[in-house]
Each structure stands twice: as C-alpha cells, then as structure tokens.
C-alpha positions as protocol buffer text, in pm:
chain_id: "A"
residue {
  index: 1
  type: MET
  ca { x: 9079 y: 16341 z: 18590 }
}
residue {
  index: 2
  type: PRO
  ca { x: 8751 y: 16245 z: 18745 }
}
residue {
  index: 3
  type: THR
  ca { x: 8761 y: 16157 z: 19091 }
}
residue {
  index: 4
  type: SER
  ca { x: 8594 y: 15768 z: 19190 }
}
residue {
  index: 5
  type: PRO
  ca { x: 8535 y: 15531 z: 19454 }
}
residue {
  index: 6
  type: THR
  ca { x: 8785 y: 15348 z: 19280 }
}
residue {
  index: 7
  type: VAL
  ca { x: 9058 y: 15539 z: 19323 }
}
residue {
  index: 8
  type: THR
  ca { x: 9353 y: 15466 z: 19518 }
}
residue {
  index: 9
  type: PRO
  ca { x: 9667 y: 15508 z: 19667 }
}
residue {
  index: 10
  type: SER
  ca { x: 9790 y: 15251 z: 19482 }
}
residue {
  index: 11
  type: THR
  ca { x: 9573 y: 15378 z: 19130 }
}
residue {
  index: 12
  type: ARG
  ca { x: 9703 y: 15738 z: 19135 }
}
residue {
  index: 13
  type: PRO
  ca { x: 10048 y: 15676 z: 18962 }
}
residue {
  index: 14
  type: ARG
  ca { x: 9823 y: 15508 z: 18658 }
}
residue {
  index: 15
  type: ARG
  ca { x: 9585 y: 15795 z: 18654 }
}
residue {
  index: 16
  type: SER
  ca { x: 9905 y: 16040 z: 18659 }
}
residue {
  index: 17
  type: ARG
  ca { x: 10035 y: 15842 z: 18379 }
}
residue {
  index: 18
  type: ARG
  ca { x: 9699 y: 15899 z: 18198 }
}
residue {
  index: 19
  type: ALA
  ca { x: 9679 y: 16215 z: 18231 }
}
residue {
  index: 20
  type: SER
  ca { x: 10001 y: 16326 z: 18067 }
}
residue {
  index: 21
  type: SER
  ca { x: 9945 y: 16095 z: 17815 }
}
residue {
  index: 22
  type: ALA
  ca { x: 9682 y: 16271 z: 17728 }
}
residue {
  index: 23
  type: ILE
  ca { x: 9896 y: 16547 z: 17748 }
}
residue {
  index: 24
  type: GLU
  ca { x: 10087 y: 16407 z: 17506 }
}
residue {
  index: 25
  type: ARG
  ca { x: 9901 y: 16405 z: 17283 }
}
residue {
  index: 26
  type: TYR
  ca { x: 9816 y: 16757 z: 17231 }
}
residue {
  index: 27
  type: ALA
  ca { x: 10171 y: 16793 z: 17363 }
}
residue {
  index: 28
  type: PRO
  ca { x: 10430 y: 16599 z: 17178 }
}
residue {
  index: 29
  type: GLY
  ca { x: 10743 y: 16615 z: 17466 }
}
residue {
  index: 30
  type: PHE
  ca { x: 10541 y: 16666 z: 17724 }
}
residue {
  index: 31
  type: THR
  ca { x: 10588 y: 16379 z: 17874 }
}
residue {
  index: 32
  type: ASP
  ca { x: 10999 y: 16416 z: 17851 }
}
residue {
  index: 33
  type: THR
  ca { x: 10986 y: 16739 z: 18078 }
}
residue {
  index: 34
  type: VAL
  ca { x: 10841 y: 16592 z: 18339 }
}
residue {
  index: 35
  type: ILE
  ca { x: 11119 y: 16543 z: 18691 }
}
residue {
  index: 36
  type: HIS
  ca { x: 10869 y: 16414 z: 18946 }
}
residue {
  index: 37
  type: ARG
  ca { x: 10490 y: 16393 z: 18995 }
}
residue {
  index: 38
  type: ARG
  ca { x: 10323 y: 16401 z: 19311 }
}
residue {
  index: 39
  type: GLY
  ca { x: 9864 y: 16205 z: 19304 }
}
residue {
  index: 40
  type: ILE
  ca { x: 9655 y: 16354 z: 19542 }
}
residue {
  index: 41
  type: SER
  ca { x: 9329 y: 16278 z: 19647 }
}
residue {
  index: 42
  type: GLY
  ca { x: 9077 y: 16527 z: 19693 }
}
residue {
  index: 43
  type: ALA
  ca { x: 9061 y: 16400 z: 20079 }
}
residue {
  index: 44
  type: GLN
  ca { x: 9375 y: 16459 z: 20078 }
}
residue {
  index: 45
  type: TYR
  ca { x: 9423 y: 16826 z: 19955 }
}
residue {
  index: 46
  type: GLU
  ca { x: 9133 y: 16947 z: 20146 }
}
residue {
  index: 47
  type: GLU
  ca { x: 9346 y: 16824 z: 20475 }
}
residue {
  index: 48
  type: TYR
  ca { x: 9602 y: 17036 z: 20343 }
}
residue {
  index: 49
  type: ASN
  ca { x: 9352 y: 17321 z: 20292 }
}
residue {
  index: 50
  type: PRO
  ca { x: 8991 y: 17286 z: 20443 }
}
residue {
  index: 51
  type: ASN
  ca { x: 8924 y: 17602 z: 20232 }
}
residue {
  index: 52
  type: TYR
  ca { x: 8967 y: 17318 z: 19870 }
}
residue {
  index: 53
  type: VAL
  ca { x: 8677 y: 17182 z: 20048 }
}
residue {
  index: 54
  type: GLY
  ca { x: 8625 y: 16768 z: 19859 }
}
residue {
  index: 55
  type: GLY
  ca { x: 8989 y: 16889 z: 19669 }
}
residue {
  index: 56
  type: ASP
  ca { x: 8801 y: 17138 z: 19477 }
}
residue {
  index: 57
  type: ILE
  ca { x: 9017 y: 17466 z: 19414 }
}
residue {
  index: 58
  type: GLY
  ca { x: 8822 y: 17640 z: 19257 }
}
residue {
  index: 59
  type: GLY
  ca { x: 8650 y: 17771 z: 19575 }
}
residue {
  index: 60
  type: GLY
  ca { x: 8299 y: 17575 z: 19495 }
}
residue {
  index: 61
  type: ALA
  ca { x: 7996 y: 17511 z: 19297 }
}
residue {
  index: 62
  type: MET
  ca { x: 7995 y: 17771 z: 19020 }
}
residue {
  index: 63
  type: THR
  ca { x: 7568 y: 17824 z: 19012 }
}
residue {
  index: 64
  type: LEU
  ca { x: 7439 y: 18113 z: 18950 }
}
residue {
  index: 65
  type: TRP
  ca { x: 7372 y: 18201 z: 19266 }
}
residue {
  index: 66
  type: GLN
  ca { x: 7719 y: 18132 z: 19341 }
}
residue {
  index: 67
  type: SER
  ca { x: 7826 y: 18335 z: 19003 }
}
residue {
  index: 68
  type: LEU
  ca { x: 7662 y: 18677 z: 19236 }
}
residue {
  index: 69
  type: MET
  ca { x: 7659 y: 18667 z: 19484 }
}
residue {
  index: 70
  type: ARG
  ca { x: 8029 y: 18527 z: 19596 }
}
residue {
  index: 71
  type: PRO
  ca { x: 8162 y: 18575 z: 19810 }
}
residue {
  index: 72
  type: VAL
  ca { x: 7922 y: 18743 z: 20032 }
}
residue {
  index: 73
  type: PRO
  ca { x: 7636 y: 18887 z: 19830 }
}
residue {
  index: 74
  type: ARG
  ca { x: 7712 y: 19269 z: 19826 }
}
residue {
  index: 75
  type: PHE
  ca { x: 7746 y: 19552 z: 19588 }
}
residue {
  index: 76
  type: ASP
  ca { x: 8070 y: 19539 z: 19528 }
}
residue {
  index: 77
  type: PRO
  ca { x: 8177 y: 19211 z: 19633 }
}
residue {
  index: 78
  type: TYR
  ca { x: 8587 y: 19305 z: 19672 }
}
residue {
  index: 79
  type: ARG
  ca { x: 8572 y: 19520 z: 19929 }
}
residue {
  index: 80
  type: THR
  ca { x: 8626 y: 19427 z: 20283 }
}
residue {
  index: 81
  type: PRO
  ca { x: 8449 y: 19605 z: 20603 }
}
residue {
  index: 82
  type: LEU
  ca { x: 8863 y: 19663 z: 20676 }
}
residue {
  index: 83
  type: HIS
  ca { x: 8914 y: 20027 z: 20522 }
}
residue {
  index: 84
  type: GLY
  ca { x: 9199 y: 19963 z: 20231 }
}
residue {
  index: 85
  type: VAL
  ca { x: 9133 y: 19630 z: 20256 }
}
residue {
  index: 86
  type: TYR
  ca { x: 9055 y: 19472 z: 19947 }
}
residue {
  index: 87
  type: LEU
  ca { x: 8938 y: 19089 z: 19798 }
}
residue {
  index: 88
  type: CYS
  ca { x: 9016 y: 18915 z: 19516 }
}
residue {
  index: 89
  type: SER
  ca { x: 9040 y: 18472 z: 19459 }
}
residue {
  index: 90
  type: ALA
  ca { x: 8861 y: 18226 z: 19276 }
}
residue {
  index: 91
  type: SER
  ca { x: 8619 y: 18329 z: 19545 }
}
residue {
  index: 92
  type: THR
  ca { x: 8500 y: 18663 z: 19371 }
}
residue {
  index: 93
  type: PRO
  ca { x: 8348 y: 18774 z: 19113 }
}
residue {
  index: 94
  type: PRO
  ca { x: 8421 y: 18652 z: 18731 }
}
residue {
  index: 95
  type: GLY
  ca { x: 8509 y: 18296 z: 18933 }
}
residue {
  index: 96
  type: PRO
  ca { x: 8756 y: 18095 z: 18929 }
}
residue {
  index: 97
  type: SER
  ca { x: 8964 y: 18022 z: 18593 }
}
residue {
  index: 98
  type: VAL
  ca { x: 9331 y: 18141 z: 18502 }
}
residue {
  index: 99
  type: HIS
  ca { x: 9212 y: 18507 z: 18372 }
}
residue {
  index: 100
  type: GLY
  ca { x: 9329 y: 18771 z: 18633 }
}
residue {
  index: 101
  type: MET
  ca { x: 9000 y: 18964 z: 18635 }
}
residue {
  index: 102
  type: SER
  ca { x: 8922 y: 18881 z: 18998 }
}
residue {
  index: 103
  type: GLY
  ca { x: 9220 y: 19094 z: 18996 }
}
residue {
  index: 104
  type: HIS
  ca { x: 9136 y: 19321 z: 18740 }
}
residue {
  index: 105
  type: LEU
  ca { x: 8807 y: 19405 z: 18887 }
}
residue {
  index: 106
  type: ALA
  ca { x: 8914 y: 19429 z: 19273 }
}
residue {
  index: 107
  type: ALA
  ca { x: 9197 y: 19675 z: 19226 }
}
residue {
  index: 108
  type: LEU
  ca { x: 8937 y: 19927 z: 18912 }
}
residue {
  index: 109
  type: SER
  ca { x: 8721 y: 19847 z: 19279 }
}
residue {
  index: 110
  type: ALA
  ca { x: 9063 y: 20026 z: 19495 }
}
residue {
  index: 111
  type: LEU
  ca { x: 9109 y: 20305 z: 19270 }
}
residue {
  index: 112
  type: ARG
  ca { x: 8784 y: 20421 z: 19242 }
}
residue {
  index: 113
  type: ARG
  ca { x: 8676 y: 20348 z: 19596 }
}
residue {
  index: 114
  type: GLU
  ca { x: 9024 y: 20442 z: 19732 }
}
residue {
  index: 115
  type: PHE
  ca { x: 9099 y: 20786 z: 19452 }
}
residue {
  index: 116
  type: GLY
  ca { x: 8803 y: 20838 z: 19362 }
}
residue {
  index: 117
  type: VAL
  ca { x: 8985 y: 20754 z: 18970 }
}
residue {
  index: 118
  type: HIS
  ca { x: 8600 y: 20621 z: 18801 }
}
residue {
  index: 119
  type: ALA
  ca { x: 8744 y: 20491 z: 18484 }
}
residue {
  index: 120
  type: ALA
  ca { x: 9017 y: 20197 z: 18486 }
}
residue {
  index: 121
  type: PRO
  ca { x: 9340 y: 20361 z: 18357 }
}
residue {
  index: 122
  type: ASP
  ca { x: 9584 y: 20287 z: 17980 }
}
residue {
  index: 123
  type: ILE
  ca { x: 9758 y: 20033 z: 18110 }
}
residue {
  index: 124
  type: GLY
  ca { x: 9883 y: 19934 z: 17725 }
}
residue {
  index: 125
  type: PRO
  ca { x: 10112 y: 19964 z: 17489 }
}
residue {
  index: 126
  type: ARG
  ca { x: 10213 y: 20311 z: 17400 }
}
C-alpha cells in the first residue's frame, strides 16, 4: 500500500485489512490463515534499521546509475577489500527482488577469485 501523509497509527489497521482483502481476491482463504497483523510506518522501519531509509527495504532507488554502480562502482561489486569476504544483498546487482541472483553472482565471483573456477558448476538434477 502506498505511503501518504494521511497514514496515521489510527488508519494503519484499516489499511492492513485493505491489503489483506486485495490478496484475498487472488488467494481465497488467505485472511483465514492470518493469526496476527502488525503495521508500522516507514519512519518506524527506518528507526528500527537506519539502512531502510524512509522504510525502503530494497536499498533505495533503482535508477540506471544505481543498477550499474551499486554498492560501489567497481568491476566486481561482490568483492570487498577483505580477502575472502563477499557481499550479496539487495544493494548488489541485479538489485532488490525475490530471485536469489545476487547470491548466485556473488558465489560465482568467490569461486572465480578464491578457487580459479571460471564456469558455473552444474548443480542441476541428474
């Protein structure tokens, strides 16, 4: 649900029910499975974790620049200055989503740098 100046602690429960109703339209029975609900504002989320600026858990704007240069502008964005330490998160390419590609690409980077493996291993079913 989009954030607006009209979202207040008193309107959050109503907005939460609206979100559940929208899901219910596509997944009948969803609301019957909800045991508890809790809504917090973007400001509260940022207070909980300062990395969530404005409540954004995806690491900020996904502009073209951010797509290519996050978290730092370098050829291998998964490598850190610490030997053997690699980064994978919503802040590494290809950015925030639920797909696991950041971890896959960070693992390939580690395999290449630490073990000299230049091709992804076959991990598919046999």
